[in-house]
Coordinates of N, CA and C in Angstrom, one line a residue:
M14 N 2.9 3.5 15.6 CA 3.4 3.2 16.9 C 3.5 4.2 18.1
F15 N 3.7 5.3 17.6 CA 3.7 6.5 18.5 C 2.7 7.3 18.3
G16 N 1.6 6.9 17.7 CA 0.3 7.5 17.6 C 0.2 8.4 16.2
G17 N -0.8 9.0 15.7 CA -0.8 9.7 14.6 C -1.0 8.7 13.4
K18 N -1.1 9.3 12.2 CA -1.4 8.5 10.9 C -0.2 7.6 10.6
Y19 N -0.5 6.4 10.2 CA 0.6 5.5 10.0 C 1.3 6.0 8.6
S20 N 2.6 5.9 8.5 CA 3.3 6.1 7.3 C 4.5 5.2 7.5
E21 N 4.9 4.8 6.2 CA 6.1 3.8 6.0 C 7.4 4.4 6.5
P22 N 7.7 5.7 6.2 CA 9.3 6.1 6.7 C 9.1 6.5 8.4
A23 N 7.8 6.8 8.9 CA 7.9 7.0 10.3 C 7.8 5.7 11.0
C24 N 7.3 4.7 10.5 CA 7.6 3.5 11.0 C 9.0 2.9 11.1
R25 N 9.7 3.2 10.0 CA 11.0 2.9 9.8 C 11.9 3.6 10.8
K26 N 11.8 4.8 11.1 CA 12.4 5.7 12.0 C 11.9 5.0 13.3
T27 N 10.7 4.7 13.8 CA 10.6 4.3 15.0 C 11.2 2.9 15.3
C28 N 11.2 2.1 14.1 CA 12.1 0.9 14.4 C 13.6 0.9 14.6
Y29 N 14.0 2.0 14.1 CA 15.3 2.5 14.2 C 15.6 3.0 15.6
Q30 N 14.6 3.8 16.2 CA 14.8 4.2 17.6 C 14.7 3.3 18.4
Q31 N 13.9 2.4 18.3 CA 13.6 1.1 19.2 C 15.1 0.3 19.2
E32 N 15.3 0.1 18.0 CA 16.8 -0.7 18.0 C 18.0 0.1 18.8
M33 N 17.9 1.2 18.7 CA 19.0 2.1 19.2 C 18.7 2.1 20.6
Y34 N 17.6 2.1 21.3 CA 17.5 2.1 22.7 C 17.7 0.7 23.2
S35 N 17.3 -0.4 22.5 CA 17.6 -1.8 22.8 C 19.0 -2.2 23.0
S36 N 19.9 -1.6 22.0 CA 21.2 -1.9 21.9 C 22.2 -0.9 22.7
C37 N 21.9 0.3 22.6 CA 22.7 1.5 23.3 C 22.1 2.0 24.5
H38 N 20.7 1.7 24.9 CA 20.2 2.4 26.1 C 20.1 4.0 26.0
C39 N 19.9 4.4 24.7 CA 19.9 5.8 24.5 C 19.1 5.9 23.3
C40 N 18.7 7.3 22.9 CA 18.1 7.7 21.7 C 19.0 8.5 20.6
D41 N 18.4 8.3 19.4 CA 19.2 9.0 18.4 C 18.4 10.6 18.4
I42 N 19.4 11.5 18.5 CA 19.0 13.0 18.8 C 18.3 13.4 17.7
Q43 N 18.1 12.7 16.2 CA 17.6 13.1 15.2 C 16.1 12.7 15.1
Y44 N 15.4 11.9 15.9 CA 14.3 11.5 16.0 C 13.6 11.5 17.3
P45 N 12.3 11.7 17.5 CA 11.8 11.8 18.9 C 12.0 10.5 19.6
C46 N 12.0 10.7 21.0 CA 12.2 9.7 21.9 C 11.2 9.8 22.9
L47 N 10.2 8.9 22.7 CA 9.0 8.8 23.8 C 9.4 7.7 24.7
E48 N 9.4 8.0 25.9 CA 10.0 7.1 27.1 C 9.0 6.0 27.2
E49 N 7.8 6.4 27.4 CA 6.8 5.3 27.8 C 6.6 4.2 26.8
K50 N 6.8 4.9 25.5 CA 6.6 3.8 24.4 C 7.7 2.8 24.4
L51 N 8.9 3.5 24.3 CA 10.3 2.6 24.1 C 10.3 1.6 25.3
V52 N 9.9 2.1 26.6 CA 10.1 1.2 27.8 C 9.2 0.0 27.6
K53 N 7.9 0.3 27.1 CA 6.8 -0.6 27.0 C 7.0 -1.7 25.9
I54 N 7.7 -1.1 24.9 CA 7.9 -2.2 23.6 C 9.1 -3.0 24.0
T55 N 10.2 -2.3 24.4 CA 11.6 -3.2 24.8 C 11.7 -3.8 26.1
G56 N 10.7 -3.2 26.9 CA 10.9 -3.9 28.5 C 12.1 -3.3 29.1
I57 N 12.8 -2.5 28.6 CA 14.1 -2.0 29.4 C 13.8 -0.7 30.1
N58 N 13.9 -0.9 31.4 CA 13.9 0.5 32.2 C 15.1 1.2 31.9
P59 N 14.9 2.6 31.8 CA 16.0 3.6 31.7 C 16.8 3.9 33.0
T60 N 18.0 4.1 33.0 CA 18.8 4.4 34.1 C 18.6 5.8 34.5
G61 N 18.3 6.0 35.9 CA 18.1 7.3 36.2 C 16.6 8.0 36.1
G62 N 15.7 7.1 35.6 CA 14.3 7.3 35.6 C 13.9 7.8 34.2
Y63 N 14.8 8.2 33.3 CA 14.2 8.8 32.1 C 15.5 8.4 31.0
I64 N 15.1 8.3 29.8 CA 15.8 8.0 28.7 C 16.7 9.2 28.2
R65 N 17.9 9.0 28.0 CA 18.8 10.2 27.7 C 19.0 10.0 26.2
F66 N 19.2 11.0 25.5 CA 19.8 10.9 24.0 C 21.2 10.7 24.2
C67 N 21.7 10.0 23.0 CA 23.1 9.5 23.0 C 24.0 10.5 23.1
N68 N 25.1 10.3 24.2 CA 26.0 11.5 24.3 C 27.3 11.3 23.4
V69 N 27.4 12.4 22.6 CA 28.5 12.1 21.5 C 30.0 11.9 22.3
S70 N 30.3 12.5 23.5 CA 31.3 12.6 24.2 C 31.5 11.1 24.8
D71 N 30.3 10.2 24.6 CA 30.7 8.7 25.4 C 31.1 7.9 24.2
T72 N 32.1 7.6 24.5 CA 32.8 6.7 23.4 C 31.9 5.4 23.1
Y73 N 31.5 4.6 24.3 CA 30.7 3.4 24.0 C 29.4 3.9 23.4
Q74 N 28.6 4.8 23.7 CA 27.5 5.2 23.2 C 27.7 5.5 21.7
T75 N 28.7 6.3 21.3 CA 28.9 6.4 19.8 C 29.2 5.6 19.0
D76 N 30.1 4.5 19.5 CA 30.3 3.4 18.6 C 29.0 2.6 18.4
C77 N 28.4 2.3 19.5 CA 27.1 1.6 19.6 C 26.2 2.3 18.5
A78 N 26.0 3.6 18.7 CA 25.0 4.2 17.7 C 25.6 4.1 16.2
E79 N 26.7 4.4 16.0 CA 27.2 4.0 14.7 C 27.0 2.6 14.0
N80 N 27.1 1.7 15.0 CA 26.9 0.3 14.6 C 25.5 0.0 14.3
V81 N 24.6 0.6 15.0 CA 23.1 0.3 14.8 C 22.7 1.3 13.4
H82 N 23.1 2.3 13.3 CA 23.0 3.3 12.1 C 23.5 2.5 10.7
E83 N 24.6 1.8 10.9 CA 25.0 1.1 9.9 C 24.3 -0.2 9.5
D84 N 23.7 -0.8 10.5 CA 22.8 -1.9 10.2 C 21.6 -1.4 9.5
F85 N 21.1 -0.5 10.1 CA 19.7 0.1 9.6 C 19.9 0.5 8.0
M86 N 21.1 1.2 7.9 CA 21.3 1.7 6.4 C 21.5 0.3 5.5
A87 N 21.8 -0.8 6.0 CA 22.3 -1.9 5.1 C 21.1 -2.9 5.3
G88 N 20.1 -2.5 6.1 CA 18.9 -3.3 5.9 C 19.0 -4.5 7.0
K89 N 19.7 -4.7 7.7 CA 19.9 -5.7 8.7 C 19.2 -5.7 9.8
L90 N 18.4 -4.6 10.2 CA 17.5 -4.6 11.4 C 16.1 -5.0 11.1
G91 N 15.7 -5.3 9.9 CA 14.6 -5.9 9.6 C 13.3 -5.0 9.7
C92 N 13.6 -3.6 9.5 CA 12.7 -2.7 9.7 C 11.7 -2.4 8.4
S93 N 12.3 -3.0 7.1 CA 11.6 -2.9 6.0 C 10.4 -4.2 6.1
K94 N 10.7 -5.3 6.7 CA 9.6 -6.2 6.7 C 8.6 -5.9 8.0
R95 N 9.0 -5.2 9.0 CA 8.2 -4.7 10.0 C 7.4 -3.7 9.5
C96 N 7.6 -2.9 8.6 CA 6.9 -1.6 8.2 C 6.5 -1.8 6.7
P97 N 5.2 -2.5 6.5 CA 4.8 -2.6 5.2 C 4.2 -1.2 4.6
P98 N 3.9 -1.2 3.3 CA 3.3 0.0 2.6 C 2.0 0.5 3.4
P99 N 1.5 1.7 3.6 CA 0.4 2.0 4.1 C -0.9 1.6 3.1
C100 N -2.0 1.6 3.6 CA -3.1 1.1 2.9 C -3.5 2.4 2.0
D101 N -3.6 3.5 2.8 CA -3.9 5.0 2.1 C -2.5 5.9 2.3
E102 N -2.2 6.3 1.2 CA -1.2 7.4 1.2 C -1.5 8.5 0.3
E103 N -1.3 9.9 0.8 CA -1.5 10.9 -0.2 C 0.1 11.7 -0.4
Q104 N 0.2 11.8 -1.4 CA 1.4 12.4 -2.0 C 1.1 13.9 -2.8
F105 N 1.8 15.0 -2.5 CA 1.7 16.1 -3.3 C 3.0 16.4 -3.8
Q106 N 2.8 16.6 -5.3 CA 4.1 17.1 -5.9 C 4.0 18.7 -6.0
Y107 N 5.0 19.3 -5.7 CA 5.2 20.6 -5.6 C 6.4 21.3 -6.5
M108 N 6.2 22.4 -6.8 CA 7.4 23.0 -7.8 C 7.6 24.5 -7.2
V109 N 8.7 24.7 -6.9 CA 9.3 26.0 -6.3 C 9.8 27.0 -7.3
S110 N 9.3 28.2 -7.6 CA 9.8 29.0 -8.3 C 10.1 30.3 -7.6
S111 N 11.3 31.2 -7.8 CA 11.4 32.4 -7.1 C 11.8 33.4 -8.3
G112 N 11.7 34.7 -7.6 CA 12.0 35.6 -8.4 C 12.3 37.0 -7.7
T113 N 13.0 38.0 -8.1 CA 13.0 39.2 -7.2 C 11.9 39.9 -7.1
W114 N 11.5 40.2 -6.0 CA 10.4 40.9 -5.5 C 10.6 42.0 -4.4
P115 N 10.2 43.0 -4.4 CA 9.3 43.8 -5.5 C 10.2 44.5 -6.3
S116 N 9.8 45.5 -7.2 CA 10.5 46.3 -8.0 C 10.9 47.5 -7.1
V117 N 11.8 48.3 -7.5 CA 12.3 49.5 -6.7 C 11.1 50.4 -6.6
T118 N 10.4 50.6 -7.7 CA 9.4 51.6 -7.4 C 8.3 51.3 -6.5
F119 N 7.7 49.7 -6.6 CA 6.8 49.2 -5.8 C 7.4 49.2 -4.2
S120 N 8.6 49.0 -4.1 CA 9.1 49.0 -2.6 C 8.8 50.5 -1.9
A121 N 8.9 51.4 -2.5 CA 8.7 52.8 -1.9 C 7.3 53.0 -1.6
T122 N 6.4 52.5 -2.7 CA 4.9 52.7 -2.4 C 4.5 51.5 -1.3
F123 N 5.0 50.4 -1.2 CA 4.7 49.6 -0.2 C 5.1 50.2 1.3
I124 N 6.1 50.8 1.4 CA 6.5 51.2 2.5 C 5.6 52.3 3.0
D125 N 5.3 53.2 2.0 CA 4.1 54.2 2.4 C 2.9 53.7 2.9
K126 N 2.5 52.6 2.2 CA 1.1 51.9 2.6 C 1.2 51.3 3.9
V127 N 2.3 50.7 4.2 CA 2.6 50.2 5.6 C 2.6 51.0 6.6
N128 N 3.4 52.4 6.4 CA 3.3 53.3 7.3 C 2.0 53.9 7.6
A129 N 1.3 53.9 6.5 CA 0.0 54.5 6.8 C -0.8 53.7 7.7
A130 N -0.9 52.4 7.5 CA -1.8 51.4 8.1 C -1.2 50.9 9.5
A131 N 0.1 50.9 9.5 CA 0.8 50.4 10.9 C 0.5 51.5 11.9
Q132 N 0.4 50.5 13.2 CA 0.4 51.4 14.4 C 1.5 51.1 15.3
G133 N 1.9 52.1 16.2 CA 2.9 51.8 17.3 C 4.2 51.8 16.9
G134 N 5.0 50.7 17.2 CA 6.4 50.7 17.0 C 6.6 50.4 15.7
M135 N 5.8 49.6 15.2 CA 6.2 49.0 13.7 C 6.1 50.2 12.6
G136 N 5.2 51.0 12.8 CA 5.1 52.4 12.0 C 6.3 53.3 12.2
K137 N 6.7 53.4 13.2 CA 8.0 54.2 13.7 C 9.0 53.6 13.0
Y138 N 9.1 52.2 13.0 CA 10.3 51.8 12.6 C 10.4 51.8 11.1
L139 N 9.3 51.6 10.3 CA 9.2 51.8 8.9 C 9.4 53.0 8.3
D140 N 9.2 54.1 9.3 CA 9.2 55.5 8.8 C 10.6 55.8 8.3
F141 N 11.5 55.5 8.9 CA 13.0 55.8 8.5 C 13.5 54.7 7.5
A142 N 12.8 53.8 7.2 CA 13.2 52.9 6.2 C 12.7 53.3 4.8
K143 N 13.3 54.4 4.4 CA 12.9 54.9 2.8 C 13.9 54.3 1.8
D144 N 14.7 53.5 2.3 CA 15.6 52.9 1.1 C 14.8 51.9 0.3
P145 N 14.7 52.1 -1.2 CA 13.8 51.3 -1.8 C 14.1 49.8 -1.9
L146 N 15.4 49.5 -1.5 CA 15.6 48.1 -1.3 C 15.4 47.6 0.0
F147 N 14.8 48.3 1.0 CA 14.5 47.8 2.3 C 13.5 46.6 2.3
V148 N 12.4 46.9 1.4 CA 11.4 45.8 1.2 C 11.9 44.5 0.6
R149 N 12.8 44.7 -0.4 CA 13.4 43.5 -1.1 C 14.4 42.7 0.0
N150 N 15.0 43.5 0.8 CA 15.9 42.7 1.7 C 15.4 42.3 3.1
N151 N 14.2 42.7 3.3 CA 13.5 42.3 4.6 C 12.1 41.8 4.5
F152 N 11.4 41.8 3.3 CA 10.2 41.3 3.3 C 10.2 40.1 2.2
L153 N 9.2 39.2 2.3 CA 8.9 38.0 1.5 C 7.5 38.1 0.9
R154 N 7.4 37.6 -0.3 CA 6.0 37.5 -0.5 C 5.9 35.9 -1.2
L155 N 4.9 35.4 -0.4 CA 4.7 33.8 -0.6 C 3.3 33.6 -1.3
V156 N 3.3 33.1 -2.3 CA 2.2 32.7 -3.2 C 1.9 31.3 -3.4
V157 N 0.9 30.7 -2.7 CA 0.7 29.2 -2.8 C -0.6 29.0 -3.7
Y158 N -0.6 28.2 -4.7 CA -1.7 27.9 -5.4 C -1.5 26.7 -6.0
D159 N -2.8 25.8 -6.5 CA -2.7 24.6 -7.0 C -2.4 24.8 -8.7
E160 N -1.5 24.0 -9.1 CA -1.0 24.0 -10.6 C -2.2 23.4 -11.5
A161 N -3.0 22.4 -10.9 CA -4.0 21.9 -11.7 C -5.1 21.4 -10.8
M162 N -6.3 21.6 -11.0 CA -7.4 21.3 -10.2 C -7.6 19.7 -10.3
T163 N -6.7 18.9 -10.4 CA -7.0 17.3 -10.8 C -6.2 16.6 -9.8
F164 N -6.7 15.5 -9.7 CA -6.3 14.6 -8.8 C -6.2 13.0 -9.5
Q165 N -5.2 12.4 -9.1 CA -5.1 11.0 -9.6 C -5.1 10.0 -8.5
V166 N -5.9 9.0 -8.6 CA -6.0 8.0 -7.6 C -5.2 6.7 -8.2
L167 N -4.4 6.4 -7.4 CA -3.7 4.9 -7.8 C -4.1 3.9 -6.9
E168 N -4.7 2.8 -7.2 CA -5.2 1.7 -6.5 C -4.4 0.5 -6.7
S169 N -4.0 -0.3 -5.6 CA -3.4 -1.5 -5.9 C -4.3 -2.6 -5.5
Q170 N -4.4 -3.6 -6.2 CA -5.3 -4.7 -6.2 C -4.4 -6.1 -6.3
P171 N -4.9 -6.9 -5.6 CA -4.2 -8.3 -5.7 C -4.6 -8.8 -7.1
L172 N -3.4 -9.5 -7.5 CA -3.5 -10.0 -8.8 C -4.6 -11.3 -8.9
Y173 N -4.5 -12.1 -7.8 CA -5.4 -13.1 -7.8 C -6.1 -13.1 -6.4
D174 N -7.5 -13.0 -6.3 CA -8.1 -12.6 -5.2 C -8.9 -13.7 -5.1
W175 N -9.9 -13.4 -3.8 CA -10.8 -14.8 -3.5 C -11.9 -14.9 -4.6
S176 N -12.5 -13.6 -4.8 CA -13.5 -13.8 -5.8 C -13.2 -14.5 -7.2
R177 N -12.1 -14.1 -7.6 CA -11.5 -14.7 -8.9 C -11.1 -16.3 -8.8
L178 N -10.7 -16.6 -7.6 CA -10.5 -18.0 -7.3 C -11.8 -18.7 -7.3
L179 N -12.8 -18.2 -6.6 CA -14.2 -18.9 -6.4 C -14.8 -19.0 -7.9
S180 N -14.8 -17.8 -8.8 CA -15.1 -18.0 -10.0 C -14.4 -19.0 -10.8
D181 N -13.1 -19.1 -10.8 CA -12.6 -19.9 -11.5 C -13.0 -21.6 -11.1
I182 N -13.1 -21.6 -9.8 CA -13.3 -23.0 -9.4 C -14.9 -23.3 -9.8
G183 N -15.9 -22.3 -9.7 CA -17.0 -22.6 -10.4 C -17.1 -22.8 -11.8
G184 N -16.2 -22.2 -12.7 CA -16.2 -22.4 -14.0 C -15.9 -23.8 -14.2
Q185 N -14.6 -24.3 -13.5 CA -14.0 -25.7 -13.8 C -14.9 -26.7 -13.6
L186 N -15.7 -26.5 -12.3 CA -16.7 -27.6 -11.9 C -17.7 -27.6 -12.8
G187 N -18.3 -26.3 -13.3 CA -19.4 -26.4 -14.3 C -18.8 -27.1 -15.6
L188 N -17.5 -27.0 -16.0 CA -17.0 -27.5 -17.2 C -17.0 -29.0 -17.2
W189 N -16.2 -29.5 -15.9 CA -16.1 -30.9 -15.8 C -17.4 -31.7 -15.6
L190 N -18.2 -31.2 -14.7 CA -19.6 -31.6 -14.6 C -20.4 -31.7 -15.8
G191 N -20.2 -30.6 -16.7 CA -21.0 -30.8 -17.9 C -20.6 -32.0 -18.7
F192 N -19.2 -32.0 -18.8 CA -18.6 -33.4 -19.6 C -18.9 -34.6 -19.0
S193 N -19.2 -34.8 -17.6 CA -19.4 -35.7 -16.8 C -20.9 -36.2 -17.2
L194 N -21.9 -35.4 -17.2 CA -23.2 -35.6 -17.5 C -23.4 -36.1 -18.9
M195 N -22.5 -35.3 -19.9 CA -22.6 -35.8 -21.1 C -22.0 -37.3 -21.5
T196 N -21.0 -37.5 -20.7 CA -20.5 -38.9 -20.8 C -21.3 -39.9 -20.3
A197 N -22.1 -39.5 -19.3 CA -22.9 -40.6 -18.7 C -24.2 -40.7 -19.5
V198 N -24.6 -39.8 -20.1 CA -25.9 -39.9 -21.2 C -25.2 -40.7 -22.4
E199 N -24.0 -40.5 -22.6 CA -23.5 -41.3 -23.7 C -23.3 -42.7 -23.4
W200 N -22.9 -42.9 -22.3 CA -22.8 -44.5 -22.0 C -24.3 -45.1 -21.8
L201 N -25.2 -44.3 -21.4 CA -26.5 -44.8 -21.3 C -27.0 -45.1 -22.6
E202 N -26.8 -44.2 -23.6 CA -27.2 -44.6 -25.0 C -26.5 -45.6 -25.6
L203 N -25.1 -45.9 -25.2 CA -24.4 -46.8 -25.7 C -24.9 -48.2 -25.4
L204 N -25.0 -48.4 -24.0 CA -25.6 -49.6 -23.3 C -27.2 -49.8 -24.0
Y205 N -27.9 -48.9 -24.2 CA -29.2 -49.1 -24.8 C -29.1 -49.6 -26.4
D206 N -28.2 -49.0 -27.1 CA -28.0 -49.6 -28.2 C -27.3 -50.9 -28.3
V207 N -26.6 -51.4 -27.4 CA -26.0 -52.7 -27.3 C -27.1 -53.6 -27.0
V208 N -27.7 -53.3 -26.0 CA -28.9 -54.2 -25.6 C -29.9 -54.4 -26.7
L209 N -30.2 -53.2 -27.4 CA -31.1 -53.3 -28.6 C -30.6 -54.3 -29.8
N210 N -29.2 -54.1 -30.1 CA -28.7 -54.8 -31.1 C -28.5 -56.0 -30.8
I211 N -28.3 -56.7 -29.6 CA -28.2 -58.0 -29.1 C -29.6 -58.6 -29.2
G212 N -30.6 -57.8 -28.7 CA -31.8 -58.4 -28.7 C -32.5 -58.5 -30.1
C213 N -32.2 -57.7 -31.0 CA -32.6 -57.9 -32.4 C -31.8 -59.1 -33.1
K214 N -30.7 -59.4 -32.7 CA -29.7 -60.6 -33.3 C -30.5 -61.9 -32.8
L215 N -30.7 -61.6 -31.5 CA -31.3 -63.0 -30.9 C -32.7 -63.3 -31.6
C216 N -33.5 -62.0 -31.8 CA -34.8 -62.4 -32.6 C -34.7 -63.0 -33.9
N217 N -33.6 -62.5 -34.6 CA -33.5 -62.9 -36.0 C -32.9 -64.4 -36.0
R218 N -32.0 -64.8 -34.9 CA -31.5 -66.1 -34.9 C -32.8 -67.2 -34.6
H219 N -33.7 -66.7 -33.9 CA -34.8 -67.8 -33.3 C -36.0 -67.3 -34.1
P220 N -36.4 -67.5 -35.3 CA -37.4 -66.8 -35.8 C -38.8 -67.9 -35.3
N221 N -40.0 -67.2 -35.4 CA -41.1 -67.8 -34.7 C -41.5 -69.2 -35.8
K222 N -41.8 -70.4 -34.9 CA -42.2 -71.4 -35.7 C -43.6 -71.4 -36.0
P223 N -44.1 -72.0 -37.2 CA -45.6 -71.8 -37.4 C -46.3 -73.1 -36.7
H224 N -47.4 -72.9 -36.5 CA -48.3 -73.7 -35.6 C -48.5 -75.2 -36.4
P225 N -48.6 -76.2 -35.7 CA -48.7 -77.4 -36.5 C -50.2 -77.6 -37.2
E226 N -51.0 -77.1 -36.7 CA -52.4 -77.1 -37.4 C -52.4 -76.3 -38.5
G227 N -51.5 -75.3 -38.5 CA -51.5 -74.5 -39.9 C -51.1 -75.2 -41.1
D228 N -50.3 -76.3 -40.9 CA -49.9 -77.1 -42.2 C -50.6 -78.3 -42.7
T229 N -51.9 -78.5 -42.0 CA -52.8 -79.3 -42.6 C -53.7 -78.9 -43.5
L230 N -54.0 -79.7 -44.7 CA -54.8 -79.4 -45.6 C -56.3 -80.1 -45.4
S231 N -57.2 -79.3 -45.7 CA -58.5 -79.7 -45.6 C -59.0 -80.6 -46.9
V232 N -59.7 -81.6 -46.6 CA -60.0 -82.1 -48.0 C -61.6 -82.2 -48.0
S233 N -61.9 -81.9 -48.9 CA -63.5 -81.8 -49.2 C -64.1 -83.0 -49.4

């Protein structure tokens, strides 16, 4: 809503800030307050020309902000429905480990190296810092590295999509049409057998009569 890549938490915070401005005419100081966006979405013009953050000394704004916050935490603002999960999301799991750095011997060596390489005021400042604990108390060593050079892709797919629906429809049509054709052929075969059977019975019931001339005997 406010630009940038979409994320579900940011969308919920935006929804919360929008409801805060619509109800209390001020913004929660914990989240950004973009005037043009809020005015365009809510249609409420700010008093004095610009939107102010909620004043903790104002009893009305404080009570109103607390009510909006309670409704947001209870899920009554409908922000969960208005903010669906993103299509693509990247999550990084991290692990933090710390330890005492550096050792006392390395502290003195480190100061000597910095004094030799530094120029100007920094070198003069470190020149009198000969305390072995100076580096340990004033410097920090940060190392960032990948624990494993692997990544895992999680894809969510619909349980029943259009391709599967069309496939099932085609399978059912093929199955039932196949049965229908077989049934039609069987009915035709049955009709043929019935007609043939009736015809055979009629032929047996009315045999061919011999010709009259065939019964006369010739006299020599």
